[in-house]
PDB file of C-alpha atoms in Angstrom:
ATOM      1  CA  UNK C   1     105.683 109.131  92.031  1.00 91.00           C
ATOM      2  CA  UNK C   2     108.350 111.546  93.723  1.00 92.00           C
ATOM      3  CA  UNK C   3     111.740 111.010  94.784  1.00 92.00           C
ATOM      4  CA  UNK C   4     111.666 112.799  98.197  1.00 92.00           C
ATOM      5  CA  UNK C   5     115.044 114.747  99.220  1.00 93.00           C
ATOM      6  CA  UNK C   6     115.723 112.293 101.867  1.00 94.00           C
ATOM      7  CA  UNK C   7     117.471 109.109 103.204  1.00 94.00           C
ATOM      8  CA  UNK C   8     116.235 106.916 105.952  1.00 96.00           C
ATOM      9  CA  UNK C   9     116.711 105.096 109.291  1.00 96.00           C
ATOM     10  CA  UNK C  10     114.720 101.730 109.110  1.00 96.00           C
ATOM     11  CA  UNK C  11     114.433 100.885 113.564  1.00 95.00           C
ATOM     12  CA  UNK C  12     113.072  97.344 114.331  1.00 94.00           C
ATOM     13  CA  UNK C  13     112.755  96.092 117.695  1.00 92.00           C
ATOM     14  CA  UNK C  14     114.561  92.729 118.197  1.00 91.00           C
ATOM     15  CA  UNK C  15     114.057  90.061 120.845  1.00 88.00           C
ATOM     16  CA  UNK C  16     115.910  92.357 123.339  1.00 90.00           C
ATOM     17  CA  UNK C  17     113.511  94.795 123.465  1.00 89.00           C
ATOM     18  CA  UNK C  18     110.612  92.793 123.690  1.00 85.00           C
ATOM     19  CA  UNK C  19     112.662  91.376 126.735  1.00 87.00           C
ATOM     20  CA  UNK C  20     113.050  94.739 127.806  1.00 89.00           C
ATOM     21  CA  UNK C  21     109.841  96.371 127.455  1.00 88.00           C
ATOM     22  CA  UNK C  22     108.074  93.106 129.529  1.00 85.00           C
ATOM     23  CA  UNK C  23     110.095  94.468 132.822  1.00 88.00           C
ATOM     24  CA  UNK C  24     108.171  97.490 132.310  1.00 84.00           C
ATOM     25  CA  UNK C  25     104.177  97.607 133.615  1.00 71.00           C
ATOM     26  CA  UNK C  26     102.625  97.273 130.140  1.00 67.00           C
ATOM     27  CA  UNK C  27      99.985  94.950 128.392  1.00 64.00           C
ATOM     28  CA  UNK C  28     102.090  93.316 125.992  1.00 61.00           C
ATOM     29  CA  UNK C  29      99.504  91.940 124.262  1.00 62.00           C
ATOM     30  CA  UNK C  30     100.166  95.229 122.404  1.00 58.00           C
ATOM     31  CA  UNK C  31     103.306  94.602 121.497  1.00 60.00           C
ATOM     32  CA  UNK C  32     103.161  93.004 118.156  1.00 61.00           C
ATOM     33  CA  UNK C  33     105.313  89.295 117.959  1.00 61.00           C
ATOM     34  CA  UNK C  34     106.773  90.619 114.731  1.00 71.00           C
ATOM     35  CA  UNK C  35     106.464  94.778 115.079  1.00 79.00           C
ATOM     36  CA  UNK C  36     106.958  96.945 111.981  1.00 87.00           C
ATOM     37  CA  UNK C  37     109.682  99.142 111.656  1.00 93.00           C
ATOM     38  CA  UNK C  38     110.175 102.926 112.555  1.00 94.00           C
ATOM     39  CA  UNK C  39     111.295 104.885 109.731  1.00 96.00           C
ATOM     40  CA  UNK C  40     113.447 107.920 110.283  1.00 96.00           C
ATOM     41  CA  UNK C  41     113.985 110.686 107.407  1.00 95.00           C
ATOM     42  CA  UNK C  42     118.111 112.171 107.312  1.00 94.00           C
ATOM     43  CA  UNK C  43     119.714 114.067 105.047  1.00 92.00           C
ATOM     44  CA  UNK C  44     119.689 112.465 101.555  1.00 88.00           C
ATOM     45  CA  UNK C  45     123.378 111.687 100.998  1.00 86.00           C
ATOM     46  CA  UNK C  46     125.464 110.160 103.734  1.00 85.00           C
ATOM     47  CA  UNK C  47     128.871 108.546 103.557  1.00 85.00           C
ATOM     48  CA  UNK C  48     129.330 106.634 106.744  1.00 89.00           C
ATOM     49  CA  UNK C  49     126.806 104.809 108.315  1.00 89.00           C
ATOM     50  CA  UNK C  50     128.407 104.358 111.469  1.00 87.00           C
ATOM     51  CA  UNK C  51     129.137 107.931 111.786  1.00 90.00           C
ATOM     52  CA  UNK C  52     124.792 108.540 110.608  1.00 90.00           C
ATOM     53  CA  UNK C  53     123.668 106.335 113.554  1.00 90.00           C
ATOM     54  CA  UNK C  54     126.652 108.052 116.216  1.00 89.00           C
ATOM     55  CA  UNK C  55     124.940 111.857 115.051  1.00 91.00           C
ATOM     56  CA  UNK C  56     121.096 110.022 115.542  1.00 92.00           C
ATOM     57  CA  UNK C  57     121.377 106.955 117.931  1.00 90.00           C
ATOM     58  CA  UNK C  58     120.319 109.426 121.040  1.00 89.00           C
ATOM     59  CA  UNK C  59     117.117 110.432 119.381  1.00 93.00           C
ATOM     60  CA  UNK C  60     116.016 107.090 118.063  1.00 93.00           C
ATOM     61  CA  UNK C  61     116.477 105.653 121.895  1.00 91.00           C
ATOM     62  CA  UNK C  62     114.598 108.177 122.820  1.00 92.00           C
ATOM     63  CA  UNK C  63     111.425 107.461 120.642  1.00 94.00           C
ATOM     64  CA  UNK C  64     111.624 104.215 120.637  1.00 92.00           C
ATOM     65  CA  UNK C  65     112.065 103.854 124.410  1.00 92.00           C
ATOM     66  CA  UNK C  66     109.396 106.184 125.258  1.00 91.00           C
ATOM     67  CA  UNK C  67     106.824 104.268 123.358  1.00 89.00           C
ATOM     68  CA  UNK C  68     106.808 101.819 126.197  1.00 89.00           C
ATOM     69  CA  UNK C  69     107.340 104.207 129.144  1.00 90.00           C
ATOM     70  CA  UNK C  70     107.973 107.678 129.304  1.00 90.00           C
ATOM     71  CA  UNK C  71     110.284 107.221 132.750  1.00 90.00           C
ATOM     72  CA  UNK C  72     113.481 107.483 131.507  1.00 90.00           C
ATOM     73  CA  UNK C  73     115.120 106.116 134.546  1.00 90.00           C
ATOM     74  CA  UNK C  74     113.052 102.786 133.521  1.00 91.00           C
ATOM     75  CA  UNK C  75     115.518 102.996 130.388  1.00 90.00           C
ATOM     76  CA  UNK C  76     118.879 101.032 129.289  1.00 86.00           C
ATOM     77  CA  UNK C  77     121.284 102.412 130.795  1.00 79.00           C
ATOM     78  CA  UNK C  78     124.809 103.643 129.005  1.00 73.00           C
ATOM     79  CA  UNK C  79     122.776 104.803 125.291  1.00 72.00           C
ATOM     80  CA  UNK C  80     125.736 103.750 123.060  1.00 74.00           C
ATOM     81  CA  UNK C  81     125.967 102.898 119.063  1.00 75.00           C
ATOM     82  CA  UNK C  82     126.258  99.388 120.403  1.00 77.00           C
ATOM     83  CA  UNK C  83     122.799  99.856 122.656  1.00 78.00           C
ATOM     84  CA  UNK C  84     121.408 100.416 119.780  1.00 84.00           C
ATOM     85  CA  UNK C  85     122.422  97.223 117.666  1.00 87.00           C
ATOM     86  CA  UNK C  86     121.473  95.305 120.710  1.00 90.00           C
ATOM     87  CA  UNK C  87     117.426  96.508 120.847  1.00 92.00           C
ATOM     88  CA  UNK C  88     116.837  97.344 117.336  1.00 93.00           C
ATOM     89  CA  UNK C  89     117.504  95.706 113.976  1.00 94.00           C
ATOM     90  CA  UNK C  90     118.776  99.224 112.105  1.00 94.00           C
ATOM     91  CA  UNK C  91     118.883  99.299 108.166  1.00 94.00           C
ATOM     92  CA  UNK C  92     119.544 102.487 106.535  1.00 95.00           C
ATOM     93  CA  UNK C  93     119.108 103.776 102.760  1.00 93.00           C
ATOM     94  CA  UNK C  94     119.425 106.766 100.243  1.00 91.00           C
ATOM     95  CA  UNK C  95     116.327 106.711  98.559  1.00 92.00           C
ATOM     96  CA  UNK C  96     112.706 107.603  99.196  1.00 94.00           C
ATOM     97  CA  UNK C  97     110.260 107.532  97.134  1.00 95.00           C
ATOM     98  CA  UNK C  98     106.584 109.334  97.065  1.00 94.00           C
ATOM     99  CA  UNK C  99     103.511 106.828  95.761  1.00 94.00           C
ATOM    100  CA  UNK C 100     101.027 109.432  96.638  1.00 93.00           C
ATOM    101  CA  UNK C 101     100.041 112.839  95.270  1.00 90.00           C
ATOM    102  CA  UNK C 102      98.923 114.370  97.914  1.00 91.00           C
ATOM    103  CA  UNK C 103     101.405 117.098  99.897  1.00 87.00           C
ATOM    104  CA  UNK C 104     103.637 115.445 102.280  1.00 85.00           C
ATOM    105  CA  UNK C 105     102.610 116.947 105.863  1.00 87.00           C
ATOM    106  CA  UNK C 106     104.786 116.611 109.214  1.00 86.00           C
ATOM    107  CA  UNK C 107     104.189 117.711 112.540  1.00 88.00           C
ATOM    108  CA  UNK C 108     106.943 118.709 115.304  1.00 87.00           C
ATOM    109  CA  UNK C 109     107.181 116.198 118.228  1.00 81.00           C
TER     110      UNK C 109
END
């Protein structure tokens, strides 16, 4: 086991979202009634939360948005801090741990 240089941003959607994402022309029998959580990596050591999610809430609305349609005019409207705490349950931590040994690999999005 490693500890991985990192913190994270645990996103689950909430009810609102769900509510949301049925305006939009999907299947949403492929939305799952209790969906897992997105897991962001930060920086390792953070102070504030509320000052973590103002420097990241744009780019976690993004992803998370996009899942269900790329059209960003299909969006929320007004991305705030508060947007955020509306759609998504948001839990955030300092410590990550590596079960495998295997080399960590990422990709660029």
């Amino acid at each position: 086991m490693k500890l991985v240089n990192r913190g994270f941003i645990s996103v689950r959607p909430k009810k609102h979202f769900f509510e949301w994402a049925a305006t939009q022309d999907i299947d949403l029998e492929f939305l799952p009634a209790e969906a897992e959580p997105s897991i962001y990596l930060i920086e390792e050591d953070f102070w504030d939360e509320t000052l973590l999610l103002k420097a990241y809430h744009h780019q976690i609305c993004t992803r998370e948005f996009s899942e269900i349609t790329d059209d960003e005019r299909c969006w929320p409207a007004n991305w705030s801090q508060q947007e955020l705490d509306f759609y998504f349950e948001i839990r955030c931590g300092g410590l990550v741990f590596d079960l495998l040994k295997s080399a960590l690999e990422s990709e660029e999005l």
